[in-house]
Structures are given as C-alpha cells and as structure tokens.
Coordinates of C-alpha atoms and ligand atoms in Angstrom, one line a residue:
X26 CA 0.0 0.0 0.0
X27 CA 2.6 2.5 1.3
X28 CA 4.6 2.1 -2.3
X29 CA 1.4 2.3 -4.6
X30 CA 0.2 4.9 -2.6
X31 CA 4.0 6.9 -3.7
X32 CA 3.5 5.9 -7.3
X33 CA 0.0 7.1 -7.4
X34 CA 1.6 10.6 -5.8
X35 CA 4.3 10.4 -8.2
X36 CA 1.4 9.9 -11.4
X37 CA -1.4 12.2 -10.5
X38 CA 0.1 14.5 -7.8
X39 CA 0.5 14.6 -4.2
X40 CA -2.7 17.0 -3.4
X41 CA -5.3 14.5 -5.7
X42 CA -4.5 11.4 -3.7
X43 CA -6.5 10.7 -0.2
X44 CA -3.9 8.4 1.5
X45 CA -5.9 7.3 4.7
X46 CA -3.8 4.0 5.0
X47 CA -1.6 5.1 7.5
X48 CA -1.3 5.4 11.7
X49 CA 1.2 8.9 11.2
X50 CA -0.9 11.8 12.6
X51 CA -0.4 14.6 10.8
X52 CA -1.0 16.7 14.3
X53 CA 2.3 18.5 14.9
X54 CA 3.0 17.8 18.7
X55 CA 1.8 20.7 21.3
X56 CA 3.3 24.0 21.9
X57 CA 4.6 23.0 25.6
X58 CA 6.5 20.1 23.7
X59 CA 8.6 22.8 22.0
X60 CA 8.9 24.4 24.9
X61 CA 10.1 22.0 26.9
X62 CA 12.9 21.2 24.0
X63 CA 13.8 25.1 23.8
X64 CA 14.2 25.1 27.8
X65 CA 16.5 21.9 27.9
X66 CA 18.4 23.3 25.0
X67 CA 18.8 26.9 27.0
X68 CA 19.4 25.2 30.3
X69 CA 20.9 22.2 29.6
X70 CA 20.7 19.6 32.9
X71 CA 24.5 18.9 33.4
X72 CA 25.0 15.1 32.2
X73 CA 21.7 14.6 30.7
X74 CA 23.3 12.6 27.4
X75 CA 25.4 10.0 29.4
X76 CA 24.2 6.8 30.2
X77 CA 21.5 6.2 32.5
X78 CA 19.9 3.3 34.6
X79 CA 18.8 1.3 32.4
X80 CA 15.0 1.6 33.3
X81 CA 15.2 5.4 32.7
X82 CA 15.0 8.6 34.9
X83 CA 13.8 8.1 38.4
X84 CA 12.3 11.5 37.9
X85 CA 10.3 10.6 34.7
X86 CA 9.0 7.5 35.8
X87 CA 7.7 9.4 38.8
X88 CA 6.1 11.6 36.8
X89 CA 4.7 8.7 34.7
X90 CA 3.4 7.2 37.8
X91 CA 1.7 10.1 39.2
X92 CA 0.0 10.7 35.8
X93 CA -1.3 6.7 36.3
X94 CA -2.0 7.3 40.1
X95 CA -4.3 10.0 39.0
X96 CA -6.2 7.8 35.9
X97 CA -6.7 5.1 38.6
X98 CA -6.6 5.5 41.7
X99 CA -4.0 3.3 42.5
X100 CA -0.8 5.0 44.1
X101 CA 1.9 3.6 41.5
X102 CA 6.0 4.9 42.1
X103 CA 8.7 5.0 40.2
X104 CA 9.4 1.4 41.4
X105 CA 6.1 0.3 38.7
X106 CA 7.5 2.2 35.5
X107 CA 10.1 1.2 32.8
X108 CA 10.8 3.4 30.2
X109 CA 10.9 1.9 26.5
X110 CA 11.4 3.0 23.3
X111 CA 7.9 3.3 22.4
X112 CA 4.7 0.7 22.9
X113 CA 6.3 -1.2 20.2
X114 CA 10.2 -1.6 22.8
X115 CA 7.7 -2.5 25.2
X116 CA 5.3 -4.9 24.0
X117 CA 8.7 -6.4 22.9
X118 CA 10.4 -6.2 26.2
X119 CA 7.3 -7.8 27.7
X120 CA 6.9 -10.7 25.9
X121 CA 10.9 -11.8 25.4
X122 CA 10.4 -11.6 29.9
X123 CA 7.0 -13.1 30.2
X124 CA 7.2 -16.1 27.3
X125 CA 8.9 -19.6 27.4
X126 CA 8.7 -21.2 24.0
X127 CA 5.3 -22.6 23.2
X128 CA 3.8 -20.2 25.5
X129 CA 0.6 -19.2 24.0
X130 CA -0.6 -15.6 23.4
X131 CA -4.3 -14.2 22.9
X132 CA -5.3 -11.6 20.5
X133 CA -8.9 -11.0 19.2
X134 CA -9.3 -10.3 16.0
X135 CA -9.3 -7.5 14.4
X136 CA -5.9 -7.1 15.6
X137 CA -2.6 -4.5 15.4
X138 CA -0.9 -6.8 13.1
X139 CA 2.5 -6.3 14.5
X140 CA 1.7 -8.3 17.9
X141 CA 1.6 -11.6 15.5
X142 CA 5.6 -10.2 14.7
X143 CA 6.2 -9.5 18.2
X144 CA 5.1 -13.1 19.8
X145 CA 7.2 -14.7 17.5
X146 CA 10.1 -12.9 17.6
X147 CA 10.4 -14.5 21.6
X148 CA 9.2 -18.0 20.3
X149 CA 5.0 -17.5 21.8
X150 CA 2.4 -19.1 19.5
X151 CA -0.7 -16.6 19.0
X152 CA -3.9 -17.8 19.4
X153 CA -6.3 -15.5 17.6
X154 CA -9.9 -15.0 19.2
X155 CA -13.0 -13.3 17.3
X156 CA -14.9 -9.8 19.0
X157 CA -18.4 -9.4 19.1
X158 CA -20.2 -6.8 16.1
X159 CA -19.0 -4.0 18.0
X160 CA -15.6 -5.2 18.1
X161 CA -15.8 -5.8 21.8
X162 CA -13.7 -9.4 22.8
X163 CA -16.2 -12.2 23.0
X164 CA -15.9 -13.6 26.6
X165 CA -17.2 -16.5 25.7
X166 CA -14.7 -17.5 23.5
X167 CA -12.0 -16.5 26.0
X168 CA -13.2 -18.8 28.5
X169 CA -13.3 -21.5 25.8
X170 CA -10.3 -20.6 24.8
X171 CA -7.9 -20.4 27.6
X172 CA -6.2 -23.7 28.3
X173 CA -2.9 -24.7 30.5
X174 CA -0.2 -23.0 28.0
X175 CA -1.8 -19.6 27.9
X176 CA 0.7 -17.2 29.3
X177 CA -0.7 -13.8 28.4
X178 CA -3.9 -12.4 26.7
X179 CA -2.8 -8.9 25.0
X180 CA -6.3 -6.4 24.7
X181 CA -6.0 -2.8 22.7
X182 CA -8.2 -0.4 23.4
X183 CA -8.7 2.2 22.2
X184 CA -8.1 -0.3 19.3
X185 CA -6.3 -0.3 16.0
X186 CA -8.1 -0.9 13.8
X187 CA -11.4 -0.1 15.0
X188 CA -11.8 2.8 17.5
X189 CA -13.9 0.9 19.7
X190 CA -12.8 1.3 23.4
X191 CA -13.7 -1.4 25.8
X192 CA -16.1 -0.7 28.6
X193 CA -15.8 -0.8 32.4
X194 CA -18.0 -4.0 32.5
X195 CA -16.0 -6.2 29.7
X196 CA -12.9 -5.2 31.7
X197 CA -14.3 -6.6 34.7
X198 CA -15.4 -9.7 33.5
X199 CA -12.4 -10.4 31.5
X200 CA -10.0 -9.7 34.6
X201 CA -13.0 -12.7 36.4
X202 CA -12.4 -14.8 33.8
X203 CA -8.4 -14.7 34.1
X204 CA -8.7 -15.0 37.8
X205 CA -11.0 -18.2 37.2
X206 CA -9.1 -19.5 34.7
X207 CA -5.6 -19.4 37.1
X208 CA -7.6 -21.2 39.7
X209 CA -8.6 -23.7 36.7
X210 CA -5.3 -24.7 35.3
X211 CA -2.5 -23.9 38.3
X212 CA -0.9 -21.1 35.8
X213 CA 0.1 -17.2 36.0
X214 CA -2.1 -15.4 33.1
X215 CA -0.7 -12.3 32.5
X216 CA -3.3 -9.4 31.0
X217 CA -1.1 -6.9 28.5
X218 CA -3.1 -3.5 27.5
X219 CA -1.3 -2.1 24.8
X220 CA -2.7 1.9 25.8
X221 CA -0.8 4.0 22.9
X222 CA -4.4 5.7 22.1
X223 CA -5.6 6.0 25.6
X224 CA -5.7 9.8 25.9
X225 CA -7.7 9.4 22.4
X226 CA -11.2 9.1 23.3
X227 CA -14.2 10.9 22.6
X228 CA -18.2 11.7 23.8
X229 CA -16.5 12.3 27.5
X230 CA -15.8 8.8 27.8
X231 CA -13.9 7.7 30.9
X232 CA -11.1 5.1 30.0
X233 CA -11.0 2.3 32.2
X234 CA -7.8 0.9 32.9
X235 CA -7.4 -3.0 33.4
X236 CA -5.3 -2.0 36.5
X237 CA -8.6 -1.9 38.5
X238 CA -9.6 -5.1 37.6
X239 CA -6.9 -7.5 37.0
X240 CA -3.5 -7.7 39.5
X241 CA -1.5 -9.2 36.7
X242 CA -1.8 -6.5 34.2
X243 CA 1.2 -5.0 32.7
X244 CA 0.3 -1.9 31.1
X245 CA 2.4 -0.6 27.2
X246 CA 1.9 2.8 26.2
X247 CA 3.3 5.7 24.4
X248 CA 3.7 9.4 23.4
X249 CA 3.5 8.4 20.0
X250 CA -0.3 9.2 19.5
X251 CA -1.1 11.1 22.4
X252 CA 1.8 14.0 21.7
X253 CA 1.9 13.2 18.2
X254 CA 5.7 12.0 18.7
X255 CA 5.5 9.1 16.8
X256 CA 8.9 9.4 15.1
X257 CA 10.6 9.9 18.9
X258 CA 10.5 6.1 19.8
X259 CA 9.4 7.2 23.4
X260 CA 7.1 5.1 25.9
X261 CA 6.7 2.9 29.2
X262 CA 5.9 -0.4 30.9
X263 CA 3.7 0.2 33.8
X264 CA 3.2 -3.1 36.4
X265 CA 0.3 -3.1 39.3
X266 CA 2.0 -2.7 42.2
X267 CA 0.2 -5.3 44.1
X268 CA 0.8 -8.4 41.8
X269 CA 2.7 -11.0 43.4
X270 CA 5.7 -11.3 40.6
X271 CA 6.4 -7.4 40.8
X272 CA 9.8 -7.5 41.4
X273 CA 11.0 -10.4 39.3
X274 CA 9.0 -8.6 36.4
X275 CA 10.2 -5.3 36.8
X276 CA 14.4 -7.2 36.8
X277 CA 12.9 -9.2 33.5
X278 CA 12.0 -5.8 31.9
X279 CA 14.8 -3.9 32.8
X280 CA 17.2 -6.8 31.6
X281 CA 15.5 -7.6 28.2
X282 CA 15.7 -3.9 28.0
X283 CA 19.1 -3.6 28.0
X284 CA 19.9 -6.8 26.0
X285 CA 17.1 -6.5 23.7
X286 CA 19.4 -3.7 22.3
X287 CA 17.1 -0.5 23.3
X288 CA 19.2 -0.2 25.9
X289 CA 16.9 2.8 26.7
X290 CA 14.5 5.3 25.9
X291 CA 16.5 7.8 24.6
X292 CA 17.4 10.4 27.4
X293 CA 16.5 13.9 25.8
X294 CA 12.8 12.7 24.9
X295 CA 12.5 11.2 28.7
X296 CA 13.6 14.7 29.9
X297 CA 10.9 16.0 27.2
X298 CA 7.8 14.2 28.2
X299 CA 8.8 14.6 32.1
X300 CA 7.1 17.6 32.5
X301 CA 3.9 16.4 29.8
X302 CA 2.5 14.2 31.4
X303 CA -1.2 16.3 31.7
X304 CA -0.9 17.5 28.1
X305 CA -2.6 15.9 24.6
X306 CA -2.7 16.9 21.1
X307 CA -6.1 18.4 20.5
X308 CA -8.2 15.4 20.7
X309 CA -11.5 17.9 19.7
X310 CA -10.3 18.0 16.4
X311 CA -9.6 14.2 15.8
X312 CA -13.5 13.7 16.9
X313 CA -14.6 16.3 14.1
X314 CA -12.8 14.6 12.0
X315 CA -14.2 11.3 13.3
X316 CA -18.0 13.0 13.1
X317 CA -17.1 14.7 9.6
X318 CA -16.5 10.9 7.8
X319 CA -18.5 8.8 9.6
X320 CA -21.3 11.2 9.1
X321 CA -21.0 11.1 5.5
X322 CA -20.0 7.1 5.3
X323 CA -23.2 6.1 7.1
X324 CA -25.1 8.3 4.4
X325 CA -23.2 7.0 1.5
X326 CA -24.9 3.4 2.6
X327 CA -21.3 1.9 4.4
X328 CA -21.7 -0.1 7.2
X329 CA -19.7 0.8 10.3
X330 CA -19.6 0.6 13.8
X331 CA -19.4 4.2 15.4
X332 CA -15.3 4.7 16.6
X333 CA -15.2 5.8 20.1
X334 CA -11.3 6.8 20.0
X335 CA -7.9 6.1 18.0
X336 CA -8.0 7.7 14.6
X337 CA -9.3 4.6 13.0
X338 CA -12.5 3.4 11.4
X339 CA -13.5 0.0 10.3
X340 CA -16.4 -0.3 8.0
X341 CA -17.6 -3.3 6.4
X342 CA -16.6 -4.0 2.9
X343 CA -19.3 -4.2 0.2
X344 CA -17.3 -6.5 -1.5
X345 CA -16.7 -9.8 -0.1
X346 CA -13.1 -9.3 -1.2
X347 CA -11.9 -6.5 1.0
X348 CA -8.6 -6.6 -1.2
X349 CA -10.5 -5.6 -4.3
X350 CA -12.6 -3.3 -2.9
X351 CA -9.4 -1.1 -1.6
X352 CA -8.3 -1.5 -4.8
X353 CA -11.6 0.0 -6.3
X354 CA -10.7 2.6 -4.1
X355 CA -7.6 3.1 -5.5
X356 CA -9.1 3.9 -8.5
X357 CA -10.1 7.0 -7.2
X358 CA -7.0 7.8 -5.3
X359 CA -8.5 7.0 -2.2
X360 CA -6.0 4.6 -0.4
X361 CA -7.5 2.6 2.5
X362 CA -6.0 -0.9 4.1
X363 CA -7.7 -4.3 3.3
X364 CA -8.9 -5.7 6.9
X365 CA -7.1 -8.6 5.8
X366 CA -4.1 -7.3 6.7
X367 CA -5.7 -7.2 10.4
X368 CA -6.8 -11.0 10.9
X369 CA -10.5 -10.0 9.6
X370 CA -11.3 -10.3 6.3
X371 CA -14.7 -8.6 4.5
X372 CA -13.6 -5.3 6.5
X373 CA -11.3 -2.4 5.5
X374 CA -9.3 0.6 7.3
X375 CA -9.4 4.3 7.6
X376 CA -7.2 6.3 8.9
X377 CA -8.6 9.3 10.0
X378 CA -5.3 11.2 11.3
X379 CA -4.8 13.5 8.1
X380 CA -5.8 17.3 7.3
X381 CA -9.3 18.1 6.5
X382 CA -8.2 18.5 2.6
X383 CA -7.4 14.9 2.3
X384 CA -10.7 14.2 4.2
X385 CA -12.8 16.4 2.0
X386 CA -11.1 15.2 -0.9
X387 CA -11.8 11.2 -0.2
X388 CA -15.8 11.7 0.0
X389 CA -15.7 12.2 -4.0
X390 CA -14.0 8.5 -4.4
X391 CA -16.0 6.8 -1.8
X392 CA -19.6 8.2 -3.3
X393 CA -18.1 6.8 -6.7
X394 CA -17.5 3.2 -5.3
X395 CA -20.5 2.9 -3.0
X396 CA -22.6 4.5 -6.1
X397 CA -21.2 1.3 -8.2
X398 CA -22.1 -1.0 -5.5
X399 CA -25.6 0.2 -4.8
X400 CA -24.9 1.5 -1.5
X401 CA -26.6 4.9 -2.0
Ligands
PLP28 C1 -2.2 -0.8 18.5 C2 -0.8 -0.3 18.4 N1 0.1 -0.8 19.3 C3 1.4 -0.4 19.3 C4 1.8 0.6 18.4 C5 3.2 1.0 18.4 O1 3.3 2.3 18.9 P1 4.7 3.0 19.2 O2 4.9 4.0 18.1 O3 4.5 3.6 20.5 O4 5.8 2.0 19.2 C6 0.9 1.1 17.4 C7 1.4 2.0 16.4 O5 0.7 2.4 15.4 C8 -0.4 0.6 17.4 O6 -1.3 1.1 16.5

C-alpha cells in the first residue's frame, strides 16, 4: 500500500490522492513540547546525554506514575515504570520476559498486526480469538479458549483498527475470567493492555484501565499518539504494584531492555515528556474529523460501527473481497488498508489522522465506489 500509494503521488500528484492507510498523525505535537525542547536546549541539565539506569530517569518515571495514580486510583511509584522505546520496545520487552517457547498468546481479531511479529520474535504461539459486532472481545470464546499454556492475553483499546474502546463492564469480567481460569489450570495469566491511544477518546468517555480489575496486568503505552511524537520512539511499561511477581518482572523488563538492544528510551525525549504528562494533542479536532467521515460514510450506505477513539475506522466491505474493494478505491485515489491485513477479512481501514483537505477530498472517491455497488 505504502509504495502504490507513492507511485500514485508520483502519477497524478501529491494534493489529488487521499492516502488514509496510515497510523502517522499529521498533528504537529503541542506548543509546551517545543517548549520544553527550547528550555532543555537553553538550560541544559548537566550530564543529561550519558548513560542512564537502564530503566530510565527516576524523575520521569515518577512523573509517569503520578500521571497513572491520578487515571486510577492506585498510588503507582517510580518502582512500577520502565521506560521503553515506544509501545512497540515495550510490548517487545514484555513478551521476550514473560514467554517460554510454546507459551501461548491471545489476540482478538481484528488485531494490530504487528503483535503476530512481536510473539514470535520470543518464540510464543498466538492464538487469535474473534470480537463481538461492535468489536468488543467475546468472553465466551476466551473462556473457551484459555487452556494450560496460555501465558498472556494482549487487549487494545482504544483499538487499532477499529476505535472501539472497551467498557468498564468487559474489563471486569475479563480480569473474572483470568482469575477463574488461574484457579482452573494452576498457571500465571498475564493481561497486556497495549494503551498508545488511551488519551484518544471521545463523547467524555472515561477510560478504564485493566489495572482496577486485574493484578496481573502489565500496562504498554506511548507518546506516540497522544503527543503526536511518533517518530521519537518514546514510551513505558507500567506493572500493578500489588501483583505477586512485581519484582521479578520489573528485573525481567529492565534486563531484556538492556539486552534487547534498546538499551533505553532515549534520554533527551524522557527529559521531554517529564514535564507532559497532563498534556494531549487536541483530541476535539480528531473527533470532528471522526464525526465529519463517519457522518457522510453512514449516508453514502457503508456499514460501520461508530469509533469511540484512536484515529481509526473499520467499516464493512461491500465487496466480499476487501482486497479488491481497496483496490476500487484506488481507483479514485483513495487509499484505505484491506482488513485482511488485520486478521479480519470482509472489512477495511481508515485512517482518519490526516488534514481536512485529504478528508474532504476522499468523500468524492467513496460516493463513486459505494454508487457502483448500490450502496446509496
Ligand atoms: C495498536 C498499536 N500498538 C502499538 C503501536 C506501536 O506504537 P509505538 O509508536 O509507541 O511503538 C501502534 C502503532 O501504530 C499501534 O497502533
């Protein structure tokens, strides 16, 4: 996609193609990101690009804890937080700590294609569960499908590729089912919410964190999405300070860390996001542009499920062959990802983090297509 998508730039010009295939905001980060950088580069902190502990700056992680303490309720220190370079360093560093070979790893489908990469890179087995029609994770096929080698269930929400966000009540039950499911089979289930989009949620919507319902969670998360600082490779591992292997998890992260090659987060961005831990890129304006498309989707005839954060949308594809249908799409320089490519066929992606031009633009393309298909 990302090199047809160039070629079609290259062939009809950069402004008359609608490339909504990919997770890059557009958003430049806040104003109090630039000033942060300006006041480290006017008042440098003396040392602050040697070496480090490996798990990062005690004074960072503090900060990341307060910001957590304050989401949840539950006092977390410096003691609970790794830095990583990005969600993607730390759903990494998680699983080379947590997994034996053969362990087995749940996802539910549609899924952040990257975590089938991820497990196998530390020699876990993914075990790939369906969601309900609002993309929630069916409960009832997590309870069938737990057995004695499940090590770890990883949830994303708000999710990639769909927006939804998972409520209060199905993060209950599914921290029950984990705890029943211990009890069941003698093991240690570990529950891995992978938070990048957290601070992107919209209609008020409180996000509620598997830390209040389940002891084993490990929490991944970045700056990526949240302070638009994608590029910047910054983010944490956050553990409940309660569970029973705290300590022996937090050595396992800080070790694989290290000799997973990170190392660590890089040191000027941990000085960076230190001090903005309260701040967000305008999340307003990603739910008008959220309102703006799915607005005019639903009256073009698609099918989709209403996103309730990320920057993502997930309609169904009129064609049973979600790979032609993008390509139909394509036709009209409207470049969208197959759902396919997310362990869900008959579905396909928007990405919704792009300027309002590109958004206006696509509507022309999509009215074409759903026009051929008898949507209208
Ligand atoms: C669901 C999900 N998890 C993890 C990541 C990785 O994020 P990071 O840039 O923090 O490594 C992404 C990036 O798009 C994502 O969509």
């Amino acid at each position: 996609m990302f090199e047809e998508g160039i070629a079609l730039k290259q062939r009809y010009g950069e402004e008359n193609v609608f490339d909504l295939s990919l997770g890059n905001p557009v958003m430049e980060p806040p104003a109090e990101f630039v000033r942060e950088l300006k006041r480290l580069a006017e008042h440098p902190i003396s040392g602050m690009h040697r070496y480090m502990e490996n798990a990062g700056y005690p004074e960072t992680r503090a900060a990341v804890a307060a910001q957590l303490s304050q989401e949840t309720g539950i006092k977390l220190t410096v003691k609970d937080i790794v830095m990583t370079c990005g969600a993607a360093g730390a759903l990494n560093v998680v699983l080379k700590t947590i997994l034996n070979q053969g362990d087995e790893v749940i996802l539910f489908a549609p899924y952040f294609v990257e975590f089938l990469n991820y497990i196998d890179n530390h020699g876990g087995v993914a075990k790939v569960l369906p969601t309900d029609e609002q993309f929630m994770p069916r409960l009832d096929a997590l309870e069938a499908g737990i057995g004695p080698k499940t090590r770890a269930v990883i949830i994303n929400s708000p999710n990639n590729p769909t927006g939804a966000v998972y409520g209060e009540d199905v993060i209950h039950r599914l921290g029950e089912l984990l705890c029943e499911k211990e009890a069941q089979y003698g093991t240690d289930i570990f529950l891995i919410s992978d938070e990048p989009y957290r601070k992107i949620i919209y209609d008020g919507l409180k996000y509620p964190s598997p830390l209040n319902h389940y002891l084993r969670s490990i929490i991944v998360a970045s700056h990526s999405k949240d302070l638009a600082l994608a590029g910047e490779r910054i983010g944490y591992i956050a553990v409940h300070p309660d569970c029973d292997q705290h300590d022996e998890l937090m050595n396992g992260f800080i070790f694989c860390n290290r000799t997973l090659g990170f190392v660590n987060a890089t040191a000027l961005m941990q000085q960076v996001v230190r001090h903005l831990q309260q701040v967000t890129v305008p999340v307003a304006e990603y739910q008008q542009k959220r309102d703006f498309l799915y607005g005019h989707l639903v009256n073009m005839g698609y099918s989709l499920v209403k996103p309730q954060g990320a920057f993502y949308m997930f309609p169904k594809s009129p064609l049973e062959d979600d790979v032609a249908f993008v390509r139909e799409l394509q036709q009209w320089q409207v470049l969208t990802v197959p759902g396919s490519g997310f362990g869900t066929p008959g579905h396909f992606r928007i990405s919704y983090c792009v300027d309002d031009r590109t958004l206006e633009g696509s509507l022309a393309g999509f009215r074409e297509v759903a026009e051929k298909f008898n949507l209208c």
